[in-house]
PDB file of C-alpha atoms in Angstrom:
ATOM      1  CA  ASP Y   1      69.091 -39.008 -12.416  1.00  0.00           C
ATOM      2  CA  GLN Y   2      70.604 -35.577 -13.079  1.00  0.00           C
ATOM      3  CA  GLN Y   3      67.681 -33.232 -13.750  1.00  0.00           C
ATOM      4  CA  VAL Y   4      69.916 -30.181 -14.241  1.00  0.00           C
ATOM      5  CA  LYS Y   5      73.098 -30.610 -16.257  1.00  0.00           C
ATOM      6  CA  GLN Y   6      76.031 -28.367 -16.967  1.00  0.00           C
ATOM      7  CA  ASN Y   7      77.962 -30.340 -19.531  1.00  0.00           C
ATOM      8  CA  SER Y   8      81.029 -28.102 -19.659  1.00  0.00           C
ATOM      9  CA  PRO Y   9      83.161 -28.480 -16.528  1.00  0.00           C
ATOM     10  CA  SER Y  10      85.297 -25.496 -17.477  1.00  0.00           C
ATOM     11  CA  LEU Y  11      85.477 -22.476 -19.756  1.00  0.00           C
ATOM     12  CA  SER Y  12      88.337 -20.087 -20.482  1.00  0.00           C
ATOM     13  CA  VAL Y  13      87.704 -16.629 -21.962  1.00  0.00           C
ATOM     14  CA  GLN Y  14      89.796 -13.569 -22.671  1.00  0.00           C
ATOM     15  CA  GLU Y  15      89.054 -10.411 -20.696  1.00  0.00           C
ATOM     16  CA  GLY Y  16      86.584  -8.169 -22.512  1.00  0.00           C
ATOM     17  CA  ARG Y  17      85.064 -10.989 -24.542  1.00  0.00           C
ATOM     18  CA  ILE Y  18      81.729 -12.718 -23.988  1.00  0.00           C
ATOM     19  CA  SER Y  19      81.399 -15.701 -21.638  1.00  0.00           C
ATOM     20  CA  ILE Y  20      78.543 -18.103 -22.347  1.00  0.00           C
ATOM     21  CA  LEU Y  21      77.693 -20.725 -19.759  1.00  0.00           C
ATOM     22  CA  ASN Y  22      75.134 -23.369 -20.633  1.00  0.00           C
ATOM     23  CA  CYS Y  23      72.680 -25.471 -18.682  1.00  0.00           C
ATOM     24  CA  ASP Y  24      70.182 -28.137 -19.720  1.00  0.00           C
ATOM     25  CA  TYR Y  25      67.292 -29.572 -17.742  1.00  0.00           C
ATOM     26  CA  THR Y  26      64.989 -32.536 -18.168  1.00  0.00           C
ATOM     27  CA  ASN Y  27      62.013 -31.756 -15.907  1.00  0.00           C
ATOM     28  CA  SER Y  28      59.342 -29.839 -17.850  1.00  0.00           C
ATOM     29  CA  MET Y  29      57.727 -28.822 -14.547  1.00  0.00           C
ATOM     30  CA  PHE Y  30      60.625 -26.510 -13.693  1.00  0.00           C
ATOM     31  CA  ASP Y  31      59.431 -22.922 -13.900  1.00  0.00           C
ATOM     32  CA  TYR Y  32      62.081 -20.886 -12.098  1.00  0.00           C
ATOM     33  CA  PHE Y  33      65.766 -20.860 -12.924  1.00  0.00           C
ATOM     34  CA  LEU Y  34      68.716 -19.254 -11.174  1.00  0.00           C
ATOM     35  CA  TRP Y  35      72.436 -18.762 -11.604  1.00  0.00           C
ATOM     36  CA  TYR Y  36      74.836 -18.702  -8.669  1.00  0.00           C
ATOM     37  CA  LYS Y  37      78.485 -17.747  -8.572  1.00  0.00           C
ATOM     38  CA  LYS Y  38      80.951 -19.316  -6.152  1.00  0.00           C
ATOM     39  CA  TYR Y  39      84.461 -18.246  -5.247  1.00  0.00           C
ATOM     40  CA  PRO Y  40      86.776 -20.705  -3.465  1.00  0.00           C
ATOM     41  CA  ALA Y  41      86.238 -20.848   0.307  1.00  0.00           C
ATOM     42  CA  GLU Y  42      82.992 -18.869   0.040  1.00  0.00           C
ATOM     43  CA  GLY Y  43      79.360 -19.856  -0.252  1.00  0.00           C
ATOM     44  CA  PRO Y  44      77.489 -19.471  -3.556  1.00  0.00           C
ATOM     45  CA  THR Y  45      76.004 -16.037  -4.150  1.00  0.00           C
ATOM     46  CA  PHE Y  46      72.843 -15.456  -6.115  1.00  0.00           C
ATOM     47  CA  LEU Y  47      73.494 -13.805  -9.479  1.00  0.00           C
ATOM     48  CA  ILE Y  48      70.364 -13.689 -11.613  1.00  0.00           C
ATOM     49  CA  SER Y  49      67.111 -15.581 -12.123  1.00  0.00           C
ATOM     50  CA  ILE Y  50      64.408 -16.052 -14.731  1.00  0.00           C
ATOM     51  CA  SER Y  51      60.830 -17.219 -14.616  1.00  0.00           C
ATOM     52  CA  SER Y  52      59.493 -19.588 -17.261  1.00  0.00           C
ATOM     53  CA  ILE Y  53      57.093 -16.901 -18.476  1.00  0.00           C
ATOM     54  CA  LYS Y  54      60.093 -14.976 -19.814  1.00  0.00           C
ATOM     55  CA  ASP Y  55      62.794 -15.873 -22.284  1.00  0.00           C
ATOM     56  CA  LYS Y  56      65.353 -13.269 -21.260  1.00  0.00           C
ATOM     57  CA  ASN Y  57      66.382 -11.404 -18.138  1.00  0.00           C
ATOM     58  CA  GLU Y  58      69.157  -8.848 -17.996  1.00  0.00           C
ATOM     59  CA  ASP Y  59      71.073  -7.336 -15.090  1.00  0.00           C
ATOM     60  CA  GLY Y  60      74.040  -5.195 -16.021  1.00  0.00           C
ATOM     61  CA  ARG Y  61      76.689  -7.366 -17.642  1.00  0.00           C
ATOM     62  CA  PHE Y  62      74.702 -10.544 -16.979  1.00  0.00           C
ATOM     63  CA  THR Y  63      71.892 -11.863 -19.177  1.00  0.00           C
ATOM     64  CA  VAL Y  64      70.097 -15.168 -18.808  1.00  0.00           C
ATOM     65  CA  PHE Y  65      68.287 -16.702 -21.781  1.00  0.00           C
ATOM     66  CA  LEU Y  66      65.684 -19.440 -21.467  1.00  0.00           C
ATOM     67  CA  ASN Y  67      64.619 -21.743 -24.309  1.00  0.00           C
ATOM     68  CA  LYS Y  68      61.760 -23.804 -22.905  1.00  0.00           C
ATOM     69  CA  SER Y  69      61.242 -25.926 -25.979  1.00  0.00           C
ATOM     70  CA  ALA Y  70      64.880 -27.013 -25.871  1.00  0.00           C
ATOM     71  CA  LYS Y  71      64.929 -27.137 -22.053  1.00  0.00           C
ATOM     72  CA  HIS Y  72      68.050 -25.028 -22.158  1.00  0.00           C
ATOM     73  CA  LEU Y  73      69.242 -21.890 -20.437  1.00  0.00           C
ATOM     74  CA  SER Y  74      72.402 -19.894 -20.799  1.00  0.00           C
ATOM     75  CA  LEU Y  75      74.192 -17.142 -18.915  1.00  0.00           C
ATOM     76  CA  HIS Y  76      75.967 -14.463 -20.933  1.00  0.00           C
ATOM     77  CA  ILE Y  77      78.565 -12.235 -19.331  1.00  0.00           C
ATOM     78  CA  VAL Y  78      79.581  -9.230 -21.414  1.00  0.00           C
ATOM     79  CA  PRO Y  79      82.250  -7.964 -21.136  1.00  0.00           C
ATOM     80  CA  SER Y  80      83.995 -10.626 -19.070  1.00  0.00           C
ATOM     81  CA  GLN Y  81      86.321  -9.445 -16.318  1.00  0.00           C
ATOM     82  CA  PRO Y  82      89.048 -11.311 -14.369  1.00  0.00           C
ATOM     83  CA  GLY Y  83      86.911 -10.928 -11.220  1.00  0.00           C
ATOM     84  CA  ASP Y  84      84.258 -13.076 -12.911  1.00  0.00           C
ATOM     85  CA  SER Y  85      86.554 -16.103 -12.579  1.00  0.00           C
ATOM     86  CA  ALA Y  86      84.579 -18.482 -10.365  1.00  0.00           C
ATOM     87  CA  VAL Y  87      82.416 -21.592 -10.434  1.00  0.00           C
ATOM     88  CA  TYR Y  88      78.936 -20.963 -11.824  1.00  0.00           C
ATOM     89  CA  PHE Y  89      76.001 -23.145 -10.870  1.00  0.00           C
ATOM     90  CA  CYS Y  90      72.613 -23.165 -12.524  1.00  0.00           C
ATOM     91  CA  ALA Y  91      69.605 -24.248 -10.494  1.00  0.00           C
ATOM     92  CA  ALA Y  92      65.912 -24.891 -11.079  1.00  0.00           C
ATOM     93  CA  SER Y  93      62.719 -25.297  -9.118  1.00  0.00           C
ATOM     94  CA  GLU Y  94      59.073 -26.048  -9.753  1.00  0.00           C
ATOM     95  CA  SER Y  95      56.011 -24.370  -8.292  1.00  0.00           C
ATOM     96  CA  GLY Y  96      54.705 -27.790  -7.352  1.00  0.00           C
ATOM     97  CA  SER Y  97      57.330 -27.945  -4.629  1.00  0.00           C
ATOM     98  CA  GLY Y  98      55.014 -25.621  -2.717  1.00  0.00           C
ATOM     99  CA  ASN Y  99      56.636 -23.240  -0.318  1.00  0.00           C
ATOM    100  CA  THR Y 100      59.690 -25.372   0.396  1.00  0.00           C
ATOM    101  CA  GLY Y 101      61.883 -23.408  -2.001  1.00  0.00           C
ATOM    102  CA  LYS Y 102      63.740 -26.549  -2.986  1.00  0.00           C
ATOM    103  CA  LEU Y 103      66.290 -26.075  -5.788  1.00  0.00           C
ATOM    104  CA  ILE Y 104      67.990 -28.626  -8.024  1.00  0.00           C
ATOM    105  CA  PHE Y 105      71.570 -27.664  -8.908  1.00  0.00           C
ATOM    106  CA  GLY Y 106      73.792 -28.511 -11.829  1.00  0.00           C
ATOM    107  CA  GLN Y 107      77.373 -29.741 -11.457  1.00  0.00           C
ATOM    108  CA  GLY Y 108      78.909 -26.322 -12.006  1.00  0.00           C
ATOM    109  CA  THR Y 109      81.168 -24.753 -14.654  1.00  0.00           C
ATOM    110  CA  THR Y 110      84.499 -23.195 -13.732  1.00  0.00           C
ATOM    111  CA  LEU Y 111      85.016 -19.950 -15.627  1.00  0.00           C
ATOM    112  CA  GLN Y 112      88.477 -18.514 -16.026  1.00  0.00           C
ATOM    113  CA  VAL Y 113      88.787 -15.012 -17.457  1.00  0.00           C
ATOM    114  CA  LYS Y 114      92.323 -14.292 -18.585  1.00  0.00           C
ATOM    115  CA  PRO Y 115      93.668 -10.716 -18.445  1.00  0.00           C
TER     116      PRO Y 115
ATOM    117  CA  ASP N   1      71.429  -8.136   3.882  1.00  0.00           C
ATOM    118  CA  VAL N   2      70.776 -11.799   4.632  1.00  0.00           C
ATOM    119  CA  LYS N   3      73.330 -13.361   6.886  1.00  0.00           C
ATOM    120  CA  VAL N   4      73.733 -17.111   7.065  1.00  0.00           C
ATOM    121  CA  THR N   5      76.398 -18.137   9.530  1.00  0.00           C
ATOM    122  CA  GLN N   6      77.969 -21.550   9.781  1.00  0.00           C
ATOM    123  CA  SER N   7      79.652 -22.242  13.088  1.00  0.00           C
ATOM    124  CA  SER N   8      82.958 -23.556  11.727  1.00  0.00           C
ATOM    125  CA  ARG N   9      84.914 -22.887   8.537  1.00  0.00           C
ATOM    126  CA  TYR N  10      87.144 -25.938   8.980  1.00  0.00           C
ATOM    127  CA  LEU N  11      86.592 -29.064  11.038  1.00  0.00           C
ATOM    128  CA  VAL N  12      88.605 -32.252  11.453  1.00  0.00           C
ATOM    129  CA  LYS N  13      86.998 -35.278  13.069  1.00  0.00           C
ATOM    130  CA  ARG N  14      87.694 -38.981  13.397  1.00  0.00           C
ATOM    131  CA  THR N  15      85.831 -41.927  11.931  1.00  0.00           C
ATOM    132  CA  GLY N  16      82.926 -42.995  14.124  1.00  0.00           C
ATOM    133  CA  GLU N  17      82.540 -39.649  15.879  1.00  0.00           C
ATOM    134  CA  LYS N  18      79.199 -37.886  16.083  1.00  0.00           C
ATOM    135  CA  VAL N  19      79.579 -34.536  14.333  1.00  0.00           C
ATOM    136  CA  PHE N  20      77.386 -31.463  14.646  1.00  0.00           C
ATOM    137  CA  LEU N  21      77.344 -28.677  12.056  1.00  0.00           C
ATOM    138  CA  GLU N  22      75.431 -25.579  13.049  1.00  0.00           C
ATOM    139  CA  CYS N  23      73.795 -22.930  10.879  1.00  0.00           C
ATOM    140  CA  VAL N  24      72.057 -19.719  11.916  1.00  0.00           C
ATOM    141  CA  GLN N  25      70.236 -17.203   9.734  1.00  0.00           C
ATOM    142  CA  ASP N  26      69.132 -13.745  10.795  1.00  0.00           C
ATOM    143  CA  MET N  27      66.399 -12.923   8.261  1.00  0.00           C
ATOM    144  CA  ASP N  28      63.458 -14.840   9.712  1.00  0.00           C
ATOM    145  CA  HIS N  29      63.459 -17.257   6.747  1.00  0.00           C
ATOM    146  CA  GLU N  30      61.121 -20.206   6.919  1.00  0.00           C
ATOM    147  CA  ASN N  31      63.144 -22.538   4.685  1.00  0.00           C
ATOM    148  CA  MET N  32      66.577 -23.885   5.523  1.00  0.00           C
ATOM    149  CA  PHE N  33      68.765 -26.358   3.638  1.00  0.00           C
ATOM    150  CA  TRP N  34      71.910 -28.439   4.005  1.00  0.00           C
ATOM    151  CA  TYR N  35      74.008 -29.337   0.957  1.00  0.00           C
ATOM    152  CA  ARG N  36      77.329 -30.943   0.345  1.00  0.00           C
ATOM    153  CA  GLN N  37      79.561 -29.878  -2.501  1.00  0.00           C
ATOM    154  CA  ASP N  38      81.962 -32.328  -4.115  1.00  0.00           C
ATOM    155  CA  PRO N  39      84.074 -31.804  -7.262  1.00  0.00           C
ATOM    156  CA  GLY N  40      82.158 -32.691 -10.406  1.00  0.00           C
ATOM    157  CA  LEU N  41      78.950 -33.373  -8.487  1.00  0.00           C
ATOM    158  CA  GLY N  42      77.741 -29.853  -7.814  1.00  0.00           C
ATOM    159  CA  LEU N  43      75.544 -29.130  -4.800  1.00  0.00           C
ATOM    160  CA  ARG N  44      73.596 -32.098  -3.525  1.00  0.00           C
ATOM    161  CA  LEU N  45      70.739 -31.619  -1.090  1.00  0.00           C
ATOM    162  CA  ILE N  46      71.011 -33.594   2.142  1.00  0.00           C
ATOM    163  CA  TYR N  47      68.015 -32.350   4.143  1.00  0.00           C
ATOM    164  CA  PHE N  48      65.768 -29.340   4.237  1.00  0.00           C
ATOM    165  CA  SER N  49      63.226 -27.808   6.577  1.00  0.00           C
ATOM    166  CA  TYR N  50      60.289 -25.526   5.825  1.00  0.00           C
ATOM    167  CA  ASP N  51      59.221 -24.888   9.412  1.00  0.00           C
ATOM    168  CA  VAL N  52      60.325 -25.419  12.986  1.00  0.00           C
ATOM    169  CA  LYS N  53      60.522 -29.130  13.831  1.00  0.00           C
ATOM    170  CA  MET N  54      59.715 -30.015  10.203  1.00  0.00           C
ATOM    171  CA  LYS N  55      62.282 -31.776   8.060  1.00  0.00           C
ATOM    172  CA  GLU N  56      62.380 -33.533   4.732  1.00  0.00           C
ATOM    173  CA  LYS N  57      64.972 -35.754   3.129  1.00  0.00           C
ATOM    174  CA  GLY N  58      66.867 -34.455   0.173  1.00  0.00           C
ATOM    175  CA  ASP N  59      68.737 -36.515  -2.393  1.00  0.00           C
ATOM    176  CA  ILE N  60      71.469 -37.951  -0.155  1.00  0.00           C
ATOM    177  CA  PRO N  61      70.188 -38.210   3.457  1.00  0.00           C
ATOM    178  CA  GLU N  62      71.890 -41.485   4.346  1.00  0.00           C
ATOM    179  CA  GLY N  63      74.236 -41.134   7.298  1.00  0.00           C
ATOM    180  CA  TYR N  64      72.854 -37.713   8.264  1.00  0.00           C
ATOM    181  CA  SER N  65      70.109 -36.300  10.430  1.00  0.00           C
ATOM    182  CA  VAL N  66      68.957 -32.753  11.151  1.00  0.00           C
ATOM    183  CA  SER N  67      67.378 -30.716  13.905  1.00  0.00           C
ATOM    184  CA  ARG N  68      65.313 -27.524  13.677  1.00  0.00           C
ATOM    185  CA  GLU N  69      64.199 -26.523  17.176  1.00  0.00           C
ATOM    186  CA  LYS N  70      64.201 -22.784  16.472  1.00  0.00           C
ATOM    187  CA  LYS N  71      63.330 -20.934  13.300  1.00  0.00           C
ATOM    188  CA  GLU N  72      66.764 -19.368  12.919  1.00  0.00           C
ATOM    189  CA  ARG N  73      68.848 -22.485  13.559  1.00  0.00           C
ATOM    190  CA  PHE N  74      69.277 -25.648  11.497  1.00  0.00           C
ATOM    191  CA  SER N  75      71.736 -28.323  12.601  1.00  0.00           C
ATOM    192  CA  LEU N  76      73.219 -31.137  10.542  1.00  0.00           C
ATOM    193  CA  ILE N  77      74.298 -34.256  12.425  1.00  0.00           C
ATOM    194  CA  LEU N  78      76.626 -36.959  11.170  1.00  0.00           C
ATOM    195  CA  GLU N  79      75.583 -39.866  13.357  1.00  0.00           C
ATOM    196  CA  SER N  80      78.819 -41.853  12.924  1.00  0.00           C
ATOM    197  CA  ALA N  81      81.268 -40.027  10.698  1.00  0.00           C
ATOM    198  CA  SER N  82      82.892 -41.915   7.853  1.00  0.00           C
ATOM    199  CA  THR N  83      85.695 -40.915   5.482  1.00  0.00           C
ATOM    200  CA  ASN N  84      83.263 -40.625   2.541  1.00  0.00           C
ATOM    201  CA  GLN N  85      81.599 -37.753   4.384  1.00  0.00           C
ATOM    202  CA  THR N  86      84.692 -35.615   3.930  1.00  0.00           C
ATOM    203  CA  SER N  87      83.315 -32.690   1.966  1.00  0.00           C
ATOM    204  CA  MET N  88      82.330 -29.028   1.870  1.00  0.00           C
ATOM    205  CA  TYR N  89      79.016 -28.541   3.662  1.00  0.00           C
ATOM    206  CA  LEU N  90      76.845 -25.567   2.784  1.00  0.00           C
ATOM    207  CA  CYS N  91      73.825 -24.211   4.626  1.00  0.00           C
ATOM    208  CA  ALA N  92      71.221 -22.014   2.940  1.00  0.00           C
ATOM    209  CA  SER N  93      67.958 -20.288   3.773  1.00  0.00           C
ATOM    210  CA  SER N  94      65.091 -18.764   1.823  1.00  0.00           C
ATOM    211  CA  LYS N  95      61.803 -17.035   2.435  1.00  0.00           C
ATOM    212  CA  GLN N  96      58.476 -18.646   1.696  1.00  0.00           C
ATOM    213  CA  GLY N  97      55.762 -17.098  -0.380  1.00  0.00           C
ATOM    214  CA  MET N  98      55.933 -13.873  -2.393  1.00  0.00           C
ATOM    215  CA  GLY N  99      56.672 -15.900  -5.496  1.00  0.00           C
ATOM    216  CA  ASN N 100      60.006 -17.545  -6.125  1.00  0.00           C
ATOM    217  CA  GLN N 101      62.814 -16.645  -3.784  1.00  0.00           C
ATOM    218  CA  PRO N 102      66.537 -17.361  -4.146  1.00  0.00           C
ATOM    219  CA  GLN N 103      68.394 -19.244  -1.466  1.00  0.00           C
ATOM    220  CA  HIS N 104      71.098 -17.455   0.506  1.00  0.00           C
ATOM    221  CA  PHE N 105      74.172 -19.420   1.488  1.00  0.00           C
ATOM    222  CA  GLY N 106      76.675 -19.437   4.305  1.00  0.00           C
ATOM    223  CA  ASP N 107      80.403 -19.643   3.613  1.00  0.00           C
ATOM    224  CA  GLY N 108      80.555 -23.380   4.147  1.00  0.00           C
ATOM    225  CA  THR N 109      82.275 -25.806   6.506  1.00  0.00           C
ATOM    226  CA  ARG N 110      85.165 -27.818   5.118  1.00  0.00           C
ATOM    227  CA  LEU N 111      84.875 -31.123   7.024  1.00  0.00           C
ATOM    228  CA  SER N 112      87.632 -33.719   7.017  1.00  0.00           C
ATOM    229  CA  ILE N 113      87.023 -37.165   8.486  1.00  0.00           C
ATOM    230  CA  LEU N 114      90.232 -39.018   9.305  1.00  0.00           C
TER     231      LEU N 114
END
């Protein structure tokens, strides 16, 4: 049972345009959401997060939007740069997991930004 | 900066061997995790630990075990390696408390079982 889903395996965007990566979840107990970026042969690096008490969080070129009623979050990258080409994972956790910090990850979306 | 170090970047082993993957973190994090990453399947949690000598099964623990004898070190053990355990293995750590905390990852071990 996939609780966090990234339905688009890949996305191609022109440099300078907006990249929108989407993520859906099924567990209404999730209250903390994160995006990670992964380059080949490296571990994932934390990009941005959002708590369920917010609907938007912004950090430079990266903005995450959360729609709790739709159980949907998205990552916007504006403007997109070739260095943003990577695999992006969304992840979620629930406070009920206590202090274990356990995350549930989506399948990942490969973003290609063309010069 | 958090540093999570995995002992090997690439490893080749034979079917039936006992394989040890080591992970060390230097930020005094309570939580540590082992994942495997496979194309189209994302990151799947194998085991995690929230304290020394404590361990909990993740989503795919079959064929694996773990050891956490010291706070900074978390080992993943493949009891009898099989070809379907060929994968990228990722270790992560995170701090407890202080609200939600992101996990920090090592660079991964690419394991091939022949």
